[in-house]
Amino acid sequence: MRIAIAGLLVTLAGLTNAADCGPDKLGTARTITLKREAALYGALQHAPLPLQKNEIVLTFDDGPMPETTPLVLKALEDQCARATFFMVGTNLEKSPELARRVVAEGHSAGVHSQTHTNLTTMSEPAQLADLRQVRAAYQTVFGKATPAYRFPYLAETPATLAALKDAGVTVMSIDLGINDWLPEDTTEILVERLVKSLDTTGGGILLMHDVNVPTAKALPSLLKLLKQRGYSVVHLEWN
């Protein structure tokens, strides 16, 4: 009941703030609802999503993290933009309420392994155990099966790919990123990296990290840059 009430309050707050989502905001232009199936997306490794020119999908890895994820959520709310969060199982278990808040605020969630270990360094039984653990963590927190998985370090393995296919879980790679994992990064550096990535790719699935302090601080500027350069946000959901 407490979770349901919290979700209702967030929904009501979202309706109240809808009037603030004017033309000066980045916004969310449209939503793509994907089937719960063993598809593979992300042009870096697989087929691209069906996106138009200057469309971008905001994604965040590694959370939820109490110190930084709320800052990311605030920046997204301020720009009326929705994103997909690929969550690490251990962080899901540590911060289930924050994970549920992410979804209650209109974002979607997938998983990003249980421990964020490079799966290529693990035995096949260990890989499959890791996958079982993170799927169980997601089920416990959200009350449903995870629809999507992103490999840690994008390091895909045959054993885990096969298991995801058998489970009907979508694999989400990326189209572009900003290499935002260095603690000494500044907002200016991250903005410059985003400009270069956009110039190279023209949009697509953008990888960022909601556990990274510089990213959380820079996100308002990054979202404003996307607005200034004429990009439209496409949100991903699963049926």
Short mmCIF file of C-alpha atoms in Angstrom, two decimals, residues 113-231:
data_model
loop_
_atom_site.label_atom_id
_atom_site.label_comp_id
_atom_site.label_asym_id
_atom_site.label_seq_id
_atom_site.Cartn_x
_atom_site.Cartn_y
_atom_site.Cartn_z
CA SER A 113 24.23 -7.55 -14.40
CA GLN A 114 24.33 -8.36 -10.70
CA THR A 115 27.83 -7.18 -9.79
CA HIS A 116 29.07 -5.24 -12.86
CA THR A 117 31.86 -7.74 -13.43
CA ASN A 118 33.19 -8.10 -16.97
CA LEU A 119 31.46 -11.32 -17.94
CA THR A 120 34.29 -12.33 -20.28
CA THR A 121 36.40 -12.90 -17.16
CA MET A 122 33.85 -15.29 -15.62
CA SER A 123 33.14 -18.96 -16.23
CA GLU A 124 29.91 -19.80 -18.02
CA PRO A 125 28.25 -21.12 -14.81
CA ALA A 126 29.24 -17.90 -13.00
CA GLN A 127 27.82 -15.78 -15.83
CA LEU A 128 24.51 -17.61 -15.72
CA ALA A 129 24.38 -17.38 -11.93
CA ASP A 130 24.96 -13.62 -12.18
CA LEU A 131 22.09 -13.34 -14.66
CA ARG A 132 19.76 -15.35 -12.43
CA GLN A 133 20.63 -13.12 -9.47
CA VAL A 134 19.98 -9.83 -11.24
CA ARG A 135 16.72 -11.07 -12.75
CA ALA A 136 15.61 -12.18 -9.30
CA ALA A 137 16.54 -8.78 -7.82
CA TYR A 138 14.50 -7.00 -10.50
CA GLN A 139 11.54 -9.31 -9.93
CA THR A 140 11.65 -8.66 -6.19
CA VAL A 141 11.84 -4.88 -6.52
CA PHE A 142 9.38 -4.34 -9.38
CA GLY A 143 7.13 -7.39 -9.15
CA LYS A 144 7.68 -8.35 -12.79
CA ALA A 145 10.34 -9.80 -15.06
CA THR A 146 13.03 -7.56 -16.47
CA PRO A 147 12.46 -6.68 -20.13
CA ALA A 148 15.98 -5.59 -21.07
CA TYR A 149 19.65 -6.19 -20.29
CA ARG A 150 22.81 -4.25 -21.02
CA PHE A 151 26.14 -6.05 -20.67
CA PRO A 152 28.65 -4.48 -18.28
CA TYR A 153 31.40 -2.83 -20.33
CA LEU A 154 29.28 -3.89 -23.35
CA ALA A 155 31.30 -7.11 -23.15
CA GLU A 156 28.88 -9.65 -24.57
CA THR A 157 29.38 -13.39 -24.16
CA PRO A 158 27.83 -16.32 -26.03
CA ALA A 159 26.58 -18.01 -22.84
CA THR A 160 24.74 -14.96 -21.53
CA LEU A 161 23.42 -14.01 -24.96
CA ALA A 162 21.95 -17.48 -25.30
CA ALA A 163 20.38 -17.34 -21.85
CA LEU A 164 18.86 -13.92 -22.57
CA LYS A 165 17.47 -15.22 -25.86
CA ASP A 166 15.88 -18.20 -24.10
CA ALA A 167 14.33 -15.83 -21.54
CA GLY A 168 13.05 -13.41 -24.17
CA VAL A 169 15.03 -10.49 -22.75
CA THR A 170 16.06 -7.67 -25.08
CA VAL A 171 19.76 -6.79 -25.25
CA MET A 172 20.40 -3.05 -25.41
CA SER A 173 23.79 -1.85 -26.60
CA ILE A 174 24.46 1.80 -27.52
CA ASP A 175 25.00 4.16 -30.42
CA LEU A 176 27.01 6.84 -28.66
CA GLY A 177 28.45 7.79 -25.26
CA ILE A 178 30.43 10.44 -23.44
CA ASN A 179 32.95 8.23 -21.57
CA ASP A 180 31.63 9.63 -18.29
CA TRP A 181 33.36 7.53 -15.66
CA LEU A 182 36.36 9.67 -14.68
CA PRO A 183 35.94 11.52 -11.35
CA GLU A 184 38.05 14.45 -12.58
CA ASP A 185 35.71 15.18 -15.50
CA THR A 186 34.06 18.59 -15.58
CA THR A 187 30.79 19.76 -17.08
CA GLU A 188 32.73 21.48 -19.86
CA ILE A 189 34.56 18.25 -20.74
CA LEU A 190 31.36 16.20 -20.81
CA VAL A 191 29.57 18.78 -22.94
CA GLU A 192 32.48 18.75 -25.39
CA ARG A 193 32.39 14.95 -25.58
CA LEU A 194 28.66 14.97 -26.22
CA VAL A 195 29.10 17.48 -29.05
CA LYS A 196 31.72 15.27 -30.68
CA SER A 197 29.59 12.14 -30.31
CA LEU A 198 26.54 13.86 -31.78
CA ASP A 199 28.58 15.16 -34.69
CA THR A 200 29.76 11.62 -35.37
CA THR A 201 26.51 9.68 -34.96
CA GLY A 202 23.67 12.17 -35.34
CA GLY A 203 21.85 10.67 -32.37
CA GLY A 204 20.68 7.25 -31.24
CA ILE A 205 20.98 5.41 -27.93
CA LEU A 206 23.09 7.59 -25.62
CA LEU A 207 24.97 5.94 -22.75
CA MET A 208 25.54 7.87 -19.52
CA HIS A 209 26.07 6.84 -15.90
CA ASP A 210 23.77 7.95 -13.09
CA VAL A 211 26.31 6.84 -10.46
CA ASN A 212 28.93 9.30 -11.73
CA VAL A 213 29.07 12.59 -9.78
CA PRO A 214 30.33 14.70 -12.73
CA THR A 215 27.52 13.32 -14.90
CA ALA A 216 24.87 14.17 -12.32
CA LYS A 217 26.23 17.70 -12.08
CA ALA A 218 26.57 18.12 -15.85
CA LEU A 219 23.22 16.64 -16.86
CA PRO A 220 21.28 19.96 -16.88
CA SER A 221 23.85 21.35 -19.32
CA LEU A 222 23.87 18.16 -21.42
CA LEU A 223 20.08 18.20 -21.77
CA LYS A 224 20.07 21.88 -22.67
CA LEU A 225 22.70 21.16 -25.33
CA LEU A 226 20.44 18.52 -26.87
CA LYS A 227 17.59 21.05 -26.96
CA GLN A 228 19.80 23.74 -28.50
CA ARG A 229 21.00 21.38 -31.24
CA GLY A 230 17.47 20.34 -32.17
CA TYR A 231 17.42 16.80 -30.80
#
